[in-house]
N, CA, C and O atoms as a DFTB+ gen file, in Angstrom:
396 C
 N C O
     1  1     -94.121      91.502    -211.872
     2  2     -94.360      92.241    -210.654
     3  2     -93.068      92.261    -209.832
     4  3     -92.435      91.223    -209.640
     5  1     -92.698      93.395    -209.368
     6  2     -91.450      93.549    -208.641
     7  2     -91.687      93.263    -207.157
     8  3     -92.274      94.079    -206.447
     9  1     -91.229      92.107    -206.702
    10  2     -91.456      91.703    -205.311
    11  2     -90.677      92.571    -204.333
    12  3     -91.131      92.807    -203.214
    13  1     -89.516      93.042    -204.746
    14  2     -88.720      93.890    -203.857
    15  2     -89.444      95.206    -203.571
    16  3     -89.469      95.667    -202.430
    17  1     -90.023      95.801    -204.594
    18  2     -90.761      97.048    -204.402
    19  2     -91.985      96.859    -203.528
    20  3     -92.284      97.690    -202.670
    21  1     -92.689      95.762    -203.752
    22  2     -93.866      95.475    -202.924
    23  2     -93.454      95.263    -201.468
    24  3     -94.137      95.720    -200.552
    25  1     -92.345      94.574    -201.262
    26  2     -91.854      94.342    -199.902
    27  2     -91.517      95.667    -199.221
    28  3     -91.798      95.845    -198.036
    29  1     -90.919      96.591    -199.963
    30  2     -90.581      97.905    -199.394
    31  2     -91.837      98.667    -198.987
    32  3     -91.858      99.313    -197.939
    33  1     -92.887      98.595    -199.808
    34  2     -94.135      99.264    -199.453
    35  2     -94.745      98.643    -198.196
    36  3     -95.230      99.360    -197.320
    37  1     -94.720      97.302    -198.108
    38  2     -95.229      96.640    -196.904
    39  2     -94.429      97.055    -195.673
    40  3     -95.001      97.304    -194.612
    41  1     -93.120      97.129    -195.811
    42  2     -92.286      97.539    -194.680
    43  2     -92.621      98.957    -194.236
    44  3     -92.657      99.240    -193.038
    45  1     -92.865      99.839    -195.182
    46  2     -93.215     101.218    -194.834
    47  2     -94.543     101.274    -194.089
    48  3     -94.658     101.963    -193.075
    49  1     -95.542     100.559    -194.583
    50  2     -96.851     100.555    -193.921
    51  2     -96.744      99.946    -192.527
    52  3     -97.331     100.474    -191.582
    53  1     -96.011      98.855    -192.382
    54  2     -95.850      98.238    -191.062
    55  2     -95.078      99.152    -190.110
    56  3     -95.366      99.178    -188.913
    57  1     -94.108      99.896    -190.624
    58  2     -93.375     100.858    -189.802
    59  2     -94.314     101.944    -189.286
    60  3     -94.248     102.317    -188.115
    61  1     -95.179     102.448    -190.145
    62  2     -96.125     103.484    -189.727
    63  2     -97.098     102.929    -188.695
    64  3     -97.410     103.607    -187.717
    65  1     -97.580     101.714    -188.897
    66  2     -98.490     101.101    -187.923
    67  2     -97.792     100.929    -186.581
    68  3     -98.381     101.217    -185.539
    69  1     -96.555     100.468    -186.591
    70  2     -95.798     100.311    -185.354
    71  2     -95.611     101.653    -184.649
    72  3     -95.755     101.734    -183.430
    73  1     -95.297     102.686    -185.391
    74  2     -95.128     104.017    -184.794
    75  2     -96.428     104.518    -184.182
    76  3     -96.421     105.101    -183.097
    77  1     -97.544     104.295    -184.869
    78  2     -98.832     104.727    -184.331
    79  2     -99.197     103.959    -183.066
    80  3     -99.725     104.539    -182.117
    81  1     -98.921     102.667    -183.050
    82  2     -99.211     101.870    -181.850
    83  2     -98.343     102.331    -180.683
    84  3     -98.834     102.473    -179.563
    85  1     -97.056     102.566    -180.938
    86  2     -96.177     103.052    -179.870
    87  2     -96.612     104.424    -179.368
    88  3     -96.573     104.691    -178.167
    89  1     -97.022     105.283    -180.279
    90  2     -97.499     106.599    -179.867
    91  2     -98.769     106.478    -179.031
    92  3     -98.951     107.223    -178.068
    93  1     -99.650     105.543    -179.395
    94  2    -100.858     105.309    -178.616
    95  2    -100.517     104.807    -177.214
    96  3    -101.128     105.230    -176.234
    97  1     -99.543     103.907    -177.122
    98  2     -99.115     103.397    -175.811
    99  2     -98.553     104.530    -174.959
   100  3     -98.854     104.622    -173.769
   101  1     -97.735     105.394    -175.564
   102  2     -97.218     106.541    -174.822
   103  2     -98.339     107.464    -174.363
   104  3     -98.294     107.991    -173.252
   105  1     -99.338     107.661    -175.206
   106  2    -100.476     108.501    -174.822
   107  2    -101.221     107.895    -173.630
   108  3    -101.619     108.612    -172.712
   109  1    -101.404     106.579    -173.649
   110  2    -102.092     105.921    -172.534
   111  2    -101.278     106.049    -171.255
   112  3    -101.826     106.365    -170.199
   113  1     -99.965     105.803    -171.340
   114  2     -99.121     105.939    -170.155
   115  2     -99.081     107.376    -169.653
   116  3     -99.045     107.610    -168.445
   117  1     -99.086     108.334    -170.564
   118  2     -99.097     109.732    -170.141
   119  2    -100.425     110.078    -169.487
   120  3    -100.468     110.874    -168.550
   121  1    -101.523     109.477    -169.982
   122  2    -102.832     109.745    -169.404
   123  2    -102.905     109.229    -167.970
   124  3    -103.453     109.898    -167.094
   125  1    -102.357     108.048    -167.732
   126  2    -102.350     107.489    -166.384
   127  2    -101.141     107.937    -165.578
   128  3    -100.912     107.441    -164.475
   129  1    -100.370     108.867    -166.115
   130  2     -99.232     109.507    -165.452
   131  2     -98.172     108.507    -165.007
   132  3     -97.578     108.651    -163.938
   133  1     -97.942     107.496    -165.833
   134  2     -96.860     106.548    -165.572
   135  2     -95.533     107.098    -166.074
   136  3     -94.483     106.849    -165.482
   137  1     -95.590     107.846    -167.169
   138  2     -94.392     108.506    -167.681
   139  2     -94.718     109.975    -167.896
   140  3     -95.873     110.352    -168.095
   141  1     -93.696     110.779    -167.853
   142  2     -93.899     112.220    -168.005
   143  2     -93.127     112.714    -169.224
   144  3     -91.938     113.019    -169.134
   145  1     -93.799     112.789    -170.339
   146  2     -93.238     113.389    -171.545
   147  2     -94.105     114.585    -171.898
   148  3     -95.332     114.518    -171.829
   149  1     -93.474     115.651    -172.266
   150  2     -94.270     116.815    -172.633
   151  2     -94.895     116.598    -174.007
   152  3     -94.391     115.826    -174.822
   153  1     -95.982     117.281    -174.239
   154  2     -96.655     117.136    -175.526
   155  2     -95.822     117.730    -176.657
   156  3     -95.984     117.344    -177.815
   157  1     -94.921     118.676    -176.326
   158  2     -94.051     119.235    -177.360
   159  2     -93.081     118.177    -177.880
   160  3     -92.800     118.130    -179.078
   161  1     -92.569     117.333    -176.991
   162  2     -91.658     116.266    -177.417
   163  2     -92.393     115.283    -178.318
   164  3     -91.860     114.863    -179.345
   165  1     -93.597     114.920    -177.944
   166  2     -94.384     114.003    -178.771
   167  2     -94.708     114.631    -180.125
   168  3     -94.723     113.941    -181.144
   169  1     -94.966     115.936    -180.134
   170  2     -95.244     116.619    -181.391
   171  2     -94.016     116.635    -182.291
   172  3     -94.128     116.416    -183.497
   173  1     -92.851     116.891    -181.718
   174  2     -91.609     116.901    -182.494
   175  2     -91.336     115.518    -183.076
   176  3     -90.968     115.397    -184.245
   177  1     -91.514     114.484    -182.273
   178  2     -91.311     113.113    -182.757
   179  2     -92.299     112.796    -183.878
   180  3     -91.928     112.181    -184.878
   181  1     -93.538     113.209    -183.716
   182  2     -94.545     112.955    -184.750
   183  2     -94.209     113.668    -186.052
   184  3     -94.357     113.099    -187.133
   185  1     -93.760     114.907    -185.950
   186  2     -93.404     115.660    -187.158
   187  2     -92.216     115.015    -187.863
   188  3     -92.209     114.900    -189.088
   189  1     -91.218     114.596    -187.100
   190  2     -90.053     113.929    -187.697
   191  2     -90.476     112.645    -188.404
   192  3     -90.019     112.368    -189.514
   193  1     -91.347     111.859    -187.769
   194  2     -91.815     110.617    -188.394
   195  2     -92.618     110.885    -189.663
   196  3     -92.487     110.157    -190.647
   197  1     -93.446     111.925    -189.644
   198  2     -94.229     112.260    -190.837
   199  2     -93.313     112.663    -191.985
   200  3     -93.528     112.254    -193.126
   201  1     -92.293     113.462    -191.687
   202  2     -91.348     113.872    -192.729
   203  2     -90.606     112.657    -193.290
   204  3     -90.423     112.547    -194.502
   205  1     -90.183     111.752    -192.417
   206  2     -89.501     110.541    -192.890
   207  2     -90.406     109.670    -193.754
   208  3     -89.972     109.144    -194.780
   209  1     -91.646     109.519    -193.348
   210  2     -92.578     108.690    -194.115
   211  2     -92.873     109.330    -195.473
   212  3     -92.938     108.631    -196.483
   213  1     -93.049     110.643    -195.504
   214  2     -93.290     111.318    -196.782
   215  2     -92.087     111.166    -197.704
   216  3     -92.247     110.956    -198.906
   217  1     -90.888     111.272    -197.147
   218  2     -89.682     111.079    -197.960
   219  2     -89.601     109.648    -198.492
   220  3     -89.223     109.437    -199.645
   221  1     -89.951     108.670    -197.665
   222  2     -89.941     107.266    -198.113
   223  2     -90.985     107.023    -199.196
   224  3     -90.723     106.302    -200.159
   225  1     -92.161     107.616    -199.046
   226  2     -93.202     107.463    -200.064
   227  2     -92.736     108.058    -201.387
   228  3     -92.923     107.454    -202.444
   229  1     -92.135     109.234    -201.331
   230  2     -91.622     109.867    -202.550
   231  2     -90.564     108.987    -203.213
   232  3     -90.579     108.794    -204.429
   233  1     -89.653     108.461    -202.410
   234  2     -88.595     107.590    -202.930
   235  2     -89.174     106.331    -203.572
   236  3     -88.760     105.943    -204.665
   237  1     -90.126     105.694    -202.898
   238  2     -90.701     104.458    -203.429
   239  2     -91.517     104.707    -204.693
   240  3     -91.526     103.876    -205.601
   241  1     -92.199     105.843    -204.755
   242  2     -92.964     106.164    -205.969
   243  2     -92.040     106.416    -207.151
   244  3     -92.379     106.083    -208.287
   245  1     -90.880     106.998    -206.894
   246  2     -89.931     107.253    -207.982
   247  2     -89.189     105.983    -208.396
   248  3     -88.940     105.769    -209.583
   249  1     -88.840     105.148    -207.435
   250  2     -88.053     103.960    -207.747
   251  2     -88.897     102.832    -208.336
   252  3     -88.437     102.108    -209.219
   253  1     -90.128     102.680    -207.852
   254  2     -91.003     101.596    -208.308
   255  2     -92.328     102.162    -208.831
   256  3     -93.372     101.904    -208.234
   257  1     -92.314     102.920    -209.920
   258  2     -93.579     103.519    -210.391
   259  2     -94.562     102.488    -210.936
   260  3     -95.773     102.700    -210.875
   261  1     -94.060     101.377    -211.467
   262  2     -94.970     100.378    -212.029
   263  2     -95.784      99.695    -210.941
   264  3     -96.926      99.303    -211.181
   265  1     -95.221      99.549    -209.762
   266  2     -95.965      98.944    -208.647
   267  2     -96.977      99.933    -208.105
   268  3     -98.127      99.574    -207.848
   269  1     -96.558     101.168    -207.931
   270  2     -97.428     102.177    -207.341
   271  2     -98.646     102.436    -208.216
   272  3     -99.760     102.551    -207.706
   273  1     -98.449     102.528    -209.507
   274  2     -99.537     102.940    -210.389
   275  2    -100.498     101.820    -210.749
   276  3    -101.674     102.090    -210.992
   277  1    -100.049     100.586    -210.793
   278  2    -100.904      99.530    -211.326
   279  2    -101.254      98.440    -210.324
   280  3    -102.417      98.054    -210.212
   281  1    -100.284      97.952    -209.611
   282  2    -100.451      96.700    -208.887
   283  2    -100.834      96.901    -207.425
   284  3    -101.655      96.156    -206.889
   285  1    -100.254      97.884    -206.792
   286  2    -100.337      97.993    -205.338
   287  2    -101.760      98.208    -204.838
   288  3    -102.141      97.655    -203.807
   289  1    -102.541      98.995    -205.550
   290  2    -103.881      99.312    -205.068
   291  2    -104.884      98.198    -205.332
   292  3    -106.020      98.267    -204.860
   293  1    -104.486      97.181    -206.073
   294  2    -105.344      96.005    -206.268
   295  2    -105.010      94.891    -205.290
   296  3    -105.721      93.889    -205.219
   297  1    -103.949      95.060    -204.548
   298  2    -103.487      94.040    -203.613
   299  2    -104.310      94.120    -202.326
   300  3    -104.293      95.139    -201.636
   301  1    -105.020      93.055    -202.009
   302  2    -105.915      93.066    -200.842
   303  2    -105.145      93.158    -199.526
   304  3    -105.592      93.822    -198.592
   305  1    -103.997      92.499    -199.450
   306  2    -103.204      92.551    -198.221
   307  2    -102.713      93.973    -197.971
   308  3    -102.772      94.464    -196.844
   309  1    -102.232      94.628    -199.013
   310  2    -101.772      96.002    -198.866
   311  2    -102.922      96.915    -198.464
   312  3    -102.767      97.763    -197.586
   313  1    -104.073      96.745    -199.103
   314  2    -105.213      97.598    -198.775
   315  2    -105.681      97.395    -197.342
   316  3    -106.072      98.356    -196.680
   317  1    -105.647      96.157    -196.850
   318  2    -106.055      95.925    -195.465
   319  2    -105.062      96.556    -194.495
   320  3    -105.469      97.139    -193.490
   321  1    -103.767      96.448    -194.782
   322  2    -102.771      97.110    -193.936
   323  2    -102.914      98.626    -193.999
   324  3    -102.811      99.305    -192.978
   325  1    -103.150      99.153    -195.189
   326  2    -103.302     100.594    -195.361
   327  2    -104.537     101.104    -194.622
   328  3    -104.485     102.160    -193.992
   329  1    -105.646     100.367    -194.692
   330  2    -106.857     100.760    -193.964
   331  2    -106.638     100.682    -192.461
   332  3    -107.131     101.533    -191.720
   333  1    -105.905      99.676    -192.001
   334  2    -105.571      99.596    -190.579
   335  2    -104.726     100.766    -190.137
   336  3    -104.917     101.295    -189.042
   337  1    -103.793     101.177    -190.976
   338  2    -102.961     102.336    -190.665
   339  2    -103.816     103.599    -190.584
   340  3    -103.651     104.400    -189.665
   341  1    -104.722     103.780    -191.535
   342  2    -105.591     104.955    -191.509
   343  2    -106.508     104.946    -190.288
   344  3    -106.751     105.992    -189.687
   345  1    -107.014     103.776    -189.923
   346  2    -107.869     103.668    -188.741
   347  2    -107.103     104.054    -187.478
   348  3    -107.623     104.787    -186.636
   349  1    -105.874     103.565    -187.342
   350  2    -105.054     103.948    -186.188
   351  2    -104.767     105.442    -186.177
   352  3    -104.771     106.067    -185.116
   353  1    -104.522     106.013    -187.332
   354  2    -104.256     107.451    -187.404
   355  2    -105.484     108.254    -186.986
   356  3    -105.353     109.255    -186.282
   357  1    -106.660     107.834    -187.405
   358  2    -107.893     108.525    -187.015
   359  2    -108.123     108.395    -185.518
   360  3    -108.530     109.359    -184.870
   361  1    -107.870     107.225    -184.965
   362  2    -108.016     107.032    -183.518
   363  2    -107.064     107.942    -182.756
   364  3    -107.437     108.515    -181.732
   365  1    -105.833     108.077    -183.251
   366  2    -104.866     108.957    -182.585
   367  2    -105.311     110.414    -182.649
   368  3    -105.154     111.149    -181.674
   369  1    -105.859     110.836    -183.770
   370  2    -106.340     112.217    -183.893
   371  2    -107.501     112.453    -182.939
   372  3    -107.551     113.487    -182.273
   373  1    -108.422     111.521    -182.864
   374  2    -109.558     111.659    -181.946
   375  2    -109.082     111.674    -180.501
   376  3    -109.593     112.449    -179.692
   377  1    -108.116     110.835    -180.167
   378  2    -107.587     110.808    -178.797
   379  2    -106.920     112.134    -178.442
   380  3    -107.047     112.608    -177.314
   381  1    -106.219     112.727    -179.388
   382  2    -105.581     114.015    -179.103
   383  2    -106.603     115.130    -178.976
   384  3    -106.420     116.051    -178.180
   385  1    -107.676     115.058    -179.749
   386  2    -108.713     116.080    -179.646
   387  2    -109.421     115.974    -178.303
   388  3    -109.712     116.993    -177.676
   389  1    -109.700     114.760    -177.857
   390  2    -110.417     114.562    -176.600
   391  2    -109.553     114.792    -175.371
   392  3    -110.075     114.960    -174.269
   393  1    -108.250     114.802    -175.546
   394  2    -107.356     114.986    -174.405
   395  2    -107.346     116.407    -174.035
   396  3    -106.656     116.795    -173.093
């Protein structure tokens, strides 16, 4: 099992979780009008982050195919982080719809 590849996948998932949490904090501050950022700026930042994450996923799948195809989806720690990331993403989508 390639520990370096697994570490890279964990770093990517943690980066996405951190970005989602920061975006949620900005949304809360914007809701209470503590900071004034336009929604276009937040959209541009979100699109840039999505493009970067997709590029990283493509790179990791090409560089470490044995981890992606066999080992990673059986790893409970990875699955819990991945589910947490998806939950945060769903919460952000719901918050944007309700705003």
